Amino acid sequence: MQRHRVVVTDFTEPGHDIESDVFASSGLAIDLVTVKEAGRSALLAATAGAHALMVQFARIDRVLIGTLTSCRVIARYGVGVDMIDIDAATDMGIAVANVPHYCVDEVSLQTIGFLLDLNRRTLPLAAHVRAGRWGTAPPVTPPSRLRGQLLGVVGFGAIGSEVARKARALGLEVIAYDPFAVADQHPGISFVPLTRLLAESDYVTLHCPLTEATRGLIGAAELAQMKPSAYLLNLSRGPVVDQAALTKALRAGVIRGAALDVLGTEPPDPADALLRLDNVIVTPHVASWSIEAGAELRRGVAQSVVDALLGREPASVVNRDQLLARARR
Ligand SMILES: NC(=O)c1ccc[n+]([C@@H]2O[C@H](COP(=O)([O-])OP(=O)(O)OC[C@H]3O[C@@H](n4cnc5c(N)ncnc54)[C@H](O)[C@@H]3O)[C@@H](O)[C@H]2O)c1
């Protein structure tokens, strides 16, 4: 029986018991190789000749992909595939698979959690009490009632639309910007140009993928279009926001505050001034985090590998159309 070499380049959680169970029940002979904290040359050495890769944050670029002469699939632990050179994978005939939907509940809930924390001033008030104070004169502006405020959702896919559903249940009104959304499929949501969304929203939340079109989508000019009382939430990818411009805007009061689960550089430089601003909440890229989401993610990645090795199409292949076009050439 042919043995298949499957390489895990990186994954934040330890252990691969769920993946191993999926492999065991597939009937395939799979050798699972994990690359721990590898530098670039060790990564290249480990992945060369692999039959499948399972990847999380490691940069899978054209040089690395060029060595994958036997690889059927690069399966991403996650939704976003911005760390993988999709064109290079297509050129090599390799499918790039992701696991959509595994953390829609978690990311949408963390977005709402951020929104509530910002509105209810939870962090400054908790700091106020922790500093031994009490009373009705904490050093923060009083919130406006959340019901009736306007949430602008940028990127109205699985997560953005679930954020909208939850937000409307709290009495918020929702508008959205998404150049690819079909408005008829989302009754009750007004799709508007980005400039209008920025100018009108009390909260702007980003849920688009990181692509060449969305890199730096929110910079100094866009922040200046927002209301001084507005908040920016980013749970998509750090580089969608110009972080230097955001830091400046938060300092200067161009907008009132921000909540970020993702940053331009992860992990950030501990000296980064953004991390110490009073009007920003930062969490360490954990919005997808739950026991259930983690298990679904592992099963999804392992199943994509099994499907590809068995010659079946994995459930979610992001370069499916490009591979079909390549096959027709
Ligand atoms: N913080 C986390 O832990 C975490 C977890 C999961 C996903 N994410 C990020 O969230 C993103 C969205 O996830 P999803 O499951 O909703 O994906 P999705 O593909 O279902 O939705 C993305 C939406 O963005 C839209 N979009 C594409 N280009 C756009 C543009 N230029 N401007 C505005 N909208 C645009 C698409 O049309 C789509 O509707 C992922 O790509 C990933 O980067 C982050």
Tab-separated table of C-alpha atoms and ligand atoms in Angstrom:
chain	number	residue	atom	x	y	z
A	1	MET	CA	0.000	0.000	0.000
A	2	GLN	CA	1.304	3.467	-0.882
A	3	ARG	CA	2.362	5.490	2.142
A	4	HIS	CA	1.504	9.182	2.172
A	5	ARG	CA	3.635	11.815	3.852
A	6	VAL	CA	1.491	14.553	5.370
A	7	VAL	CA	3.355	17.494	6.883
A	8	VAL	CA	1.937	19.864	9.509
A	9	THR	CA	3.942	23.077	9.137
A	10	ASP	CA	2.445	24.770	12.202
A	11	PHE	CA	-0.635	24.757	14.382
A	12	THR	CA	-1.112	26.716	17.591
A	13	GLU	CA	-2.799	23.901	19.538
A	14	PRO	CA	-0.727	20.864	20.550
A	15	GLY	CA	-1.490	17.256	19.580
A	16	HIS	CA	-3.033	15.783	16.467
A	17	ASP	CA	-5.308	13.091	17.907
A	18	ILE	CA	-8.406	14.229	15.980
A	19	GLU	CA	-6.484	14.381	12.695
A	20	SER	CA	-4.982	10.940	13.390
A	21	ASP	CA	-8.466	9.482	14.014
A	22	VAL	CA	-9.696	10.833	10.672
A	23	PHE	CA	-6.631	9.378	8.943
A	24	ALA	CA	-7.040	6.005	10.683
A	25	SER	CA	-10.651	5.641	9.576
A	26	SER	CA	-9.778	6.537	5.960
A	27	GLY	CA	-7.917	3.284	5.336
A	28	LEU	CA	-4.959	5.270	3.948
A	29	ALA	CA	-1.402	4.710	5.187
A	30	ILE	CA	-0.405	8.163	6.369
A	31	ASP	CA	2.806	9.252	8.040
A	32	LEU	CA	2.111	12.482	9.901
A	33	VAL	CA	5.179	14.696	10.211
A	34	THR	CA	5.052	17.829	12.360
A	35	VAL	CA	7.528	20.653	11.905
A	36	LYS	CA	8.144	22.355	15.208
A	37	GLU	CA	9.340	25.981	15.321
A	38	ALA	CA	11.261	25.383	12.119
A	39	GLY	CA	13.294	28.075	10.445
A	40	ARG	CA	12.897	28.581	6.742
A	41	SER	CA	15.437	25.958	5.612
A	42	ALA	CA	14.059	23.276	7.974
A	43	LEU	CA	10.560	24.059	6.733
A	44	LEU	CA	11.659	23.687	3.114
A	45	ALA	CA	13.438	20.420	3.879
A	46	ALA	CA	10.438	18.956	5.715
A	47	THR	CA	7.817	19.922	3.168
A	48	ALA	CA	9.685	19.009	-0.034
A	49	GLY	CA	8.099	15.930	-1.583
A	50	ALA	CA	5.123	15.878	0.845
A	51	HIS	CA	1.829	14.437	-0.428
A	52	ALA	CA	-0.191	16.973	1.555
A	53	LEU	CA	0.447	19.971	3.802
A	54	MET	CA	-1.592	21.116	6.787
A	55	VAL	CA	-0.714	24.755	7.504
A	56	GLN	CA	-1.743	27.587	9.774
A	57	PHE	CA	0.351	30.762	9.838
A	58	ALA	CA	3.540	29.587	8.059
A	59	ARG	CA	4.109	31.484	4.823
A	60	ILE	CA	3.589	29.041	1.964
A	61	ASP	CA	5.156	30.980	-0.899
A	62	ARG	CA	6.039	30.196	-4.495
A	63	VAL	CA	9.543	28.950	-3.655
A	64	LEU	CA	8.208	26.421	-1.121
A	65	ILE	CA	5.315	25.419	-3.369
A	66	GLY	CA	7.788	24.864	-6.215
A	67	THR	CA	9.270	21.960	-4.216
A	68	LEU	CA	5.873	20.262	-3.745
A	69	THR	CA	6.104	17.958	-6.746
A	70	SER	CA	3.922	15.187	-5.217
A	71	CYS	CA	1.501	17.342	-3.235
A	72	ARG	CA	-2.264	17.033	-3.786
A	73	VAL	CA	-3.523	19.577	-1.264
A	74	ILE	CA	-2.479	22.421	1.001
A	75	ALA	CA	-5.120	22.418	3.744
A	76	ARG	CA	-5.373	25.524	5.919
A	77	TYR	CA	-6.289	25.381	9.580
A	78	GLY	CA	-8.718	28.295	9.217
A	79	VAL	CA	-10.839	30.325	6.833
A	80	GLY	CA	-8.383	32.922	5.459
A	81	VAL	CA	-5.780	31.693	2.968
A	82	ASP	CA	-3.776	34.915	2.631
A	83	MET	CA	-0.534	33.215	3.765
A	84	ILE	CA	-0.626	30.801	0.812
A	85	ASP	CA	0.397	31.780	-2.738
A	86	ILE	CA	-2.764	30.520	-4.423
A	87	ASP	CA	-1.527	31.240	-7.968
A	88	ALA	CA	1.652	29.252	-7.332
A	89	ALA	CA	-0.372	26.321	-5.962
A	90	THR	CA	-2.663	26.444	-9.020
A	91	ASP	CA	0.377	26.481	-11.325
A	92	MET	CA	1.531	23.253	-9.634
A	93	GLY	CA	-1.980	21.728	-9.852
A	94	ILE	CA	-2.324	21.701	-6.054
A	95	ALA	CA	-5.696	22.290	-4.394
A	96	VAL	CA	-5.799	24.840	-1.565
A	97	ALA	CA	-8.494	23.875	0.923
A	98	ASN	CA	-9.851	25.850	3.848
A	99	VAL	CA	-12.463	25.158	6.516
A	100	PRO	CA	-15.229	27.726	6.170
A	101	HIS	CA	-17.909	28.140	8.822
A	102	TYR	CA	-16.137	26.318	11.690
A	103	CYS	CA	-15.967	29.463	13.841
A	104	VAL	CA	-18.823	31.630	12.626
A	105	ASP	CA	-20.485	31.433	16.062
A	106	GLU	CA	-17.287	32.292	17.902
A	107	VAL	CA	-16.064	35.199	15.748
A	108	SER	CA	-19.526	36.767	15.504
A	109	LEU	CA	-19.946	36.437	19.259
A	110	GLN	CA	-16.568	38.031	19.967
A	111	THR	CA	-17.547	40.892	17.649
A	112	ILE	CA	-20.711	41.424	19.664
A	113	GLY	CA	-18.674	41.079	22.874
A	114	PHE	CA	-16.326	43.843	21.668
A	115	LEU	CA	-19.311	45.977	20.726
A	116	LEU	CA	-20.849	45.569	24.181
A	117	ASP	CA	-17.530	46.208	25.961
A	118	LEU	CA	-17.008	49.390	23.940
A	119	ASN	CA	-20.553	50.608	24.445
A	120	ARG	CA	-20.739	49.760	28.152
A	121	ARG	CA	-17.155	51.043	28.777
A	122	THR	CA	-16.371	47.732	30.493
A	123	LEU	CA	-12.581	47.954	30.378
A	124	PRO	CA	-12.128	51.525	31.708
A	125	LEU	CA	-14.786	50.931	34.367
A	126	ALA	CA	-13.169	47.669	35.487
A	127	ALA	CA	-9.802	49.483	35.636
A	128	HIS	CA	-11.472	52.256	37.663
A	129	VAL	CA	-12.700	49.737	40.268
A	130	ARG	CA	-9.427	47.809	40.228
A	131	ALA	CA	-7.660	51.061	41.093
A	132	GLY	CA	-9.751	51.178	44.294
A	133	ARG	CA	-12.340	53.700	43.105
A	134	TRP	CA	-16.121	53.576	42.790
A	135	GLY	CA	-18.931	56.034	42.130
A	136	THR	CA	-20.586	57.635	39.189
A	137	ALA	CA	-17.784	59.832	37.942
A	138	PRO	CA	-15.444	57.415	36.162
A	139	PRO	CA	-13.075	58.966	33.628
A	140	VAL	CA	-15.119	57.947	30.597
A	141	THR	CA	-17.837	59.515	28.489
A	142	PRO	CA	-21.331	58.106	29.102
A	143	PRO	CA	-22.502	55.668	26.450
A	144	SER	CA	-25.349	56.243	24.026
A	145	ARG	CA	-28.073	53.588	24.197
A	146	LEU	CA	-27.089	50.740	21.862
A	147	ARG	CA	-30.629	50.126	20.575
A	148	GLY	CA	-31.113	52.143	17.400
A	149	GLN	CA	-27.403	52.753	16.753
A	150	LEU	CA	-25.994	51.913	13.337
A	151	LEU	CA	-23.553	49.065	12.711
A	152	GLY	CA	-21.660	49.050	9.408
A	153	VAL	CA	-20.458	45.589	8.352
A	154	VAL	CA	-17.628	45.462	5.805
A	155	GLY	CA	-17.587	41.996	4.186
A	156	PHE	CA	-21.003	40.372	4.398
A	157	GLY	CA	-20.081	36.686	4.198
A	158	ALA	CA	-20.562	33.912	6.751
A	159	ILE	CA	-19.241	35.894	9.726
A	160	GLY	CA	-20.395	39.375	8.703
A	161	SER	CA	-23.972	38.227	8.105
A	162	GLU	CA	-24.080	36.385	11.451
A	163	VAL	CA	-22.754	39.505	13.218
A	164	ALA	CA	-25.602	41.412	11.568
A	165	ARG	CA	-28.183	38.839	12.741
A	166	LYS	CA	-26.958	39.012	16.338
A	167	ALA	CA	-26.666	42.815	16.267
A	168	ARG	CA	-30.219	43.241	14.989
A	169	ALA	CA	-31.428	41.054	17.867
A	170	LEU	CA	-29.882	43.690	20.165
A	171	GLY	CA	-31.799	46.461	18.417
A	172	LEU	CA	-28.973	47.804	16.256
A	173	GLU	CA	-29.620	48.801	12.682
A	174	VAL	CA	-27.254	47.341	10.115
A	175	ILE	CA	-25.868	48.542	6.801
A	176	ALA	CA	-23.217	46.691	4.818
A	177	TYR	CA	-20.527	47.106	2.202
A	178	ASP	CA	-19.574	44.049	0.140
A	179	PRO	CA	-18.856	44.354	-3.586
A	180	PHE	CA	-19.689	40.670	-4.136
A	181	ALA	CA	-22.813	40.230	-1.990
A	182	VAL	CA	-26.164	39.663	-3.659
A	183	ALA	CA	-28.465	42.115	-1.863
A	184	ASP	CA	-31.639	40.075	-2.594
A	185	GLN	CA	-30.252	37.261	-0.462
A	186	HIS	CA	-30.116	39.535	2.604
A	187	PRO	CA	-33.538	41.081	3.185
A	188	GLY	CA	-33.536	44.027	5.568
A	189	ILE	CA	-29.879	44.907	4.956
A	190	SER	CA	-29.005	48.008	2.954
A	191	PHE	CA	-25.831	47.600	0.922
A	192	VAL	CA	-24.136	50.987	0.587
A	193	PRO	CA	-20.822	52.342	-0.738
A	194	LEU	CA	-17.939	52.169	1.735
A	195	THR	CA	-17.743	55.968	2.040
A	196	ARG	CA	-21.386	56.150	3.158
A	197	LEU	CA	-20.956	53.255	5.582
A	198	LEU	CA	-17.934	54.977	7.148
A	199	ALA	CA	-19.671	58.351	7.413
A	200	GLU	CA	-22.898	57.048	8.967
A	201	SER	CA	-22.003	54.086	11.194
A	202	ASP	CA	-21.629	54.283	14.970
A	203	TYR	CA	-19.646	51.025	14.813
A	204	VAL	CA	-17.712	49.759	11.779
A	205	THR	CA	-16.784	46.073	11.847
A	206	LEU	CA	-14.478	44.401	9.299
A	207	HIS	CA	-15.137	40.843	8.083
A	208	CYS	CA	-13.629	40.767	4.594
A	209	PRO	CA	-10.720	38.511	3.578
A	210	LEU	CA	-7.214	39.945	3.207
A	211	THR	CA	-6.657	40.358	-0.524
A	212	GLU	CA	-4.792	42.880	-2.654
A	213	ALA	CA	-8.070	44.872	-2.780
A	214	THR	CA	-8.570	44.931	0.998
A	215	ARG	CA	-4.961	45.475	2.143
A	216	GLY	CA	-4.990	48.932	3.735
A	217	LEU	CA	-8.737	49.310	3.028
A	218	ILE	CA	-9.035	51.401	6.194
A	219	GLY	CA	-6.327	54.079	6.257
A	220	ALA	CA	-6.058	57.692	7.409
A	221	ALA	CA	-8.539	58.977	4.792
A	222	GLU	CA	-11.161	56.347	5.685
A	223	LEU	CA	-10.747	56.916	9.441
A	224	ALA	CA	-11.237	60.637	8.846
A	225	GLN	CA	-14.572	59.870	7.178
A	226	MET	CA	-15.850	58.164	10.343
A	227	LYS	CA	-17.723	60.032	13.076
A	228	PRO	CA	-15.547	61.191	16.007
A	229	SER	CA	-17.917	59.184	18.243
A	230	ALA	CA	-17.529	55.983	16.170
A	231	TYR	CA	-15.634	52.774	16.881
A	232	LEU	CA	-13.695	50.470	14.550
A	233	LEU	CA	-13.712	46.687	15.113
A	234	ASN	CA	-11.347	44.395	13.204
A	235	LEU	CA	-11.692	40.620	13.480
A	236	SER	CA	-10.627	39.879	9.896
A	237	ARG	CA	-6.909	40.365	9.202
A	238	GLY	CA	-4.583	43.026	10.596
A	239	PRO	CA	-3.288	44.405	7.285
A	240	VAL	CA	-6.835	45.377	6.229
A	241	VAL	CA	-6.222	48.367	8.525
A	242	ASP	CA	-3.283	50.778	8.270
A	243	GLN	CA	-2.192	50.323	11.872
A	244	ALA	CA	0.018	53.415	12.036
A	245	ALA	CA	-2.873	55.529	10.772
A	246	LEU	CA	-5.224	53.914	13.300
A	247	THR	CA	-2.834	54.577	16.196
A	248	LYS	CA	-2.615	58.218	15.148
A	249	ALA	CA	-6.402	58.509	14.758
A	250	LEU	CA	-7.042	56.957	18.183
A	251	ARG	CA	-4.547	59.337	19.814
A	252	ALA	CA	-5.974	62.380	18.078
A	253	GLY	CA	-9.620	61.513	18.777
A	254	VAL	CA	-10.455	61.143	15.079
A	255	ILE	CA	-12.551	58.146	16.197
A	256	ARG	CA	-13.501	57.262	19.771
A	257	GLY	CA	-12.036	53.772	20.022
A	258	ALA	CA	-11.242	50.422	18.478
A	259	ALA	CA	-11.336	46.721	19.236
A	260	LEU	CA	-8.936	44.464	17.393
A	261	ASP	CA	-8.434	40.702	17.388
A	262	VAL	CA	-5.867	40.911	14.607
A	263	LEU	CA	-2.827	43.118	14.026
A	264	GLY	CA	-0.555	43.990	11.122
A	265	THR	CA	2.274	41.989	12.695
A	266	GLU	CA	1.508	39.023	14.922
A	267	PRO	CA	2.757	38.699	17.547
A	268	PRO	CA	3.184	42.491	17.844
A	269	ASP	CA	6.259	44.314	19.048
A	270	PRO	CA	5.586	44.658	22.823
A	271	ALA	CA	6.717	48.283	22.505
A	272	ASP	CA	3.960	49.057	19.983
A	273	ALA	CA	2.180	52.180	21.292
A	274	LEU	CA	-1.188	50.909	20.052
A	275	LEU	CA	-1.191	48.207	22.735
A	276	ARG	CA	-1.123	50.808	25.495
A	277	LEU	CA	-3.811	53.210	24.316
A	278	ASP	CA	-6.766	53.492	26.713
A	279	ASN	CA	-9.315	53.552	23.924
A	280	VAL	CA	-8.363	50.260	22.266
A	281	ILE	CA	-9.075	46.632	23.166
A	282	VAL	CA	-6.671	44.091	21.656
A	283	THR	CA	-7.051	40.306	21.889
A	284	PRO	CA	-4.408	37.891	20.509
A	285	HIS	CA	-6.148	36.543	17.364
A	286	VAL	CA	-8.446	34.261	19.350
A	287	ALA	CA	-11.888	35.098	17.980
A	288	SER	CA	-12.273	31.597	16.540
A	289	TRP	CA	-11.405	29.980	19.851
A	290	SER	CA	-13.625	27.317	21.425
A	291	ILE	CA	-13.309	23.608	22.108
A	292	GLU	CA	-15.985	22.828	19.537
A	293	ALA	CA	-14.570	25.087	16.819
A	294	GLY	CA	-11.099	23.620	17.346
A	295	ALA	CA	-12.396	20.067	16.932
A	296	GLU	CA	-14.384	20.970	13.796
A	297	LEU	CA	-11.339	22.707	12.363
A	298	ARG	CA	-9.080	19.694	12.922
A	299	ARG	CA	-11.620	17.279	11.454
A	300	GLY	CA	-12.172	19.570	8.458
A	301	VAL	CA	-8.467	19.918	7.668
A	302	ALA	CA	-7.802	16.185	8.036
A	303	GLN	CA	-10.845	15.311	5.911
A	304	SER	CA	-9.625	17.639	3.129
A	305	VAL	CA	-6.319	15.781	3.145
A	306	VAL	CA	-8.020	12.365	3.053
A	307	ASP	CA	-10.345	13.444	0.233
A	308	ALA	CA	-7.472	14.801	-1.854
A	309	LEU	CA	-5.310	11.712	-1.310
A	310	LEU	CA	-8.257	9.481	-2.313
A	311	GLY	CA	-8.685	11.524	-5.521
A	312	ARG	CA	-11.917	13.165	-4.309
A	313	GLU	CA	-12.532	16.896	-4.234
A	314	PRO	CA	-12.206	18.347	-0.720
A	315	ALA	CA	-15.312	20.127	0.587
A	316	SER	CA	-13.912	23.652	0.177
A	317	VAL	CA	-11.240	24.253	-2.471
A	318	VAL	CA	-10.554	27.966	-2.779
A	319	ASN	CA	-8.755	27.666	-6.158
A	320	ARG	CA	-11.335	25.247	-7.625
A	321	ASP	CA	-12.195	27.463	-10.629
A	322	GLN	CA	-8.535	28.194	-11.368
A	323	LEU	CA	-7.675	24.468	-11.253
A	324	LEU	CA	-10.564	23.656	-13.610
A	325	ALA	CA	-9.399	26.397	-16.011
A	326	ARG	CA	-5.850	25.016	-15.840
A	327	ALA	CA	-7.113	21.494	-16.585
A	328	ARG	CA	-8.939	22.802	-19.687
A	329	ARG	CA	-5.805	24.466	-21.080
B	1	LIG	N1	-10.058	36.567	13.983
B	1	LIG	C1	-10.188	35.283	13.704
B	1	LIG	O1	-9.877	34.418	14.497
B	1	LIG	C2	-10.793	34.887	12.383
B	1	LIG	C3	-11.455	33.646	12.278
B	1	LIG	C4	-12.064	33.316	11.079
B	1	LIG	C5	-11.990	34.166	9.984
B	1	LIG	N2	-11.299	35.339	10.099
B	1	LIG	C6	-11.211	36.255	8.949
B	1	LIG	O2	-12.529	36.654	8.612
B	1	LIG	C7	-12.651	36.661	7.185
B	1	LIG	C8	-14.109	36.459	6.826
B	1	LIG	O3	-14.515	35.141	7.182
B	1	LIG	P1	-15.886	34.544	6.602
B	1	LIG	O4	-15.971	33.139	7.098
B	1	LIG	O5	-17.006	35.460	6.833
B	1	LIG	O6	-15.534	34.527	5.039
B	1	LIG	P2	-16.541	34.630	3.813
B	1	LIG	O7	-15.752	34.268	2.613
B	1	LIG	O8	-17.797	33.876	4.101
B	1	LIG	O9	-16.926	36.195	3.756
B	1	LIG	C9	-16.049	37.188	3.322
B	1	LIG	C10	-16.885	38.268	2.655
B	1	LIG	O10	-16.029	39.365	2.332
B	1	LIG	C11	-16.445	39.860	1.068
B	1	LIG	N3	-15.394	40.622	0.412
B	1	LIG	C12	-14.444	40.191	-0.460
B	1	LIG	N4	-13.715	41.234	-0.884
B	1	LIG	C13	-14.216	42.345	-0.297
B	1	LIG	C14	-13.896	43.723	-0.368
B	1	LIG	N5	-12.926	44.176	-1.182
B	1	LIG	N6	-14.602	44.587	0.394
B	1	LIG	C15	-15.606	44.153	1.194
B	1	LIG	N7	-15.986	42.843	1.270
B	1	LIG	C16	-15.294	41.956	0.539
B	1	LIG	C17	-16.854	38.615	0.285
B	1	LIG	O11	-17.711	38.953	-0.799
B	1	LIG	C18	-17.548	37.798	1.360
B	1	LIG	O12	-18.941	38.056	1.378
B	1	LIG	C19	-11.699	35.552	6.725
B	1	LIG	O13	-11.240	35.774	5.413
B	1	LIG	C20	-10.580	35.580	7.737
B	1	LIG	O14	-9.519	36.367	7.257
B	1	LIG	C21	-10.711	35.712	11.272
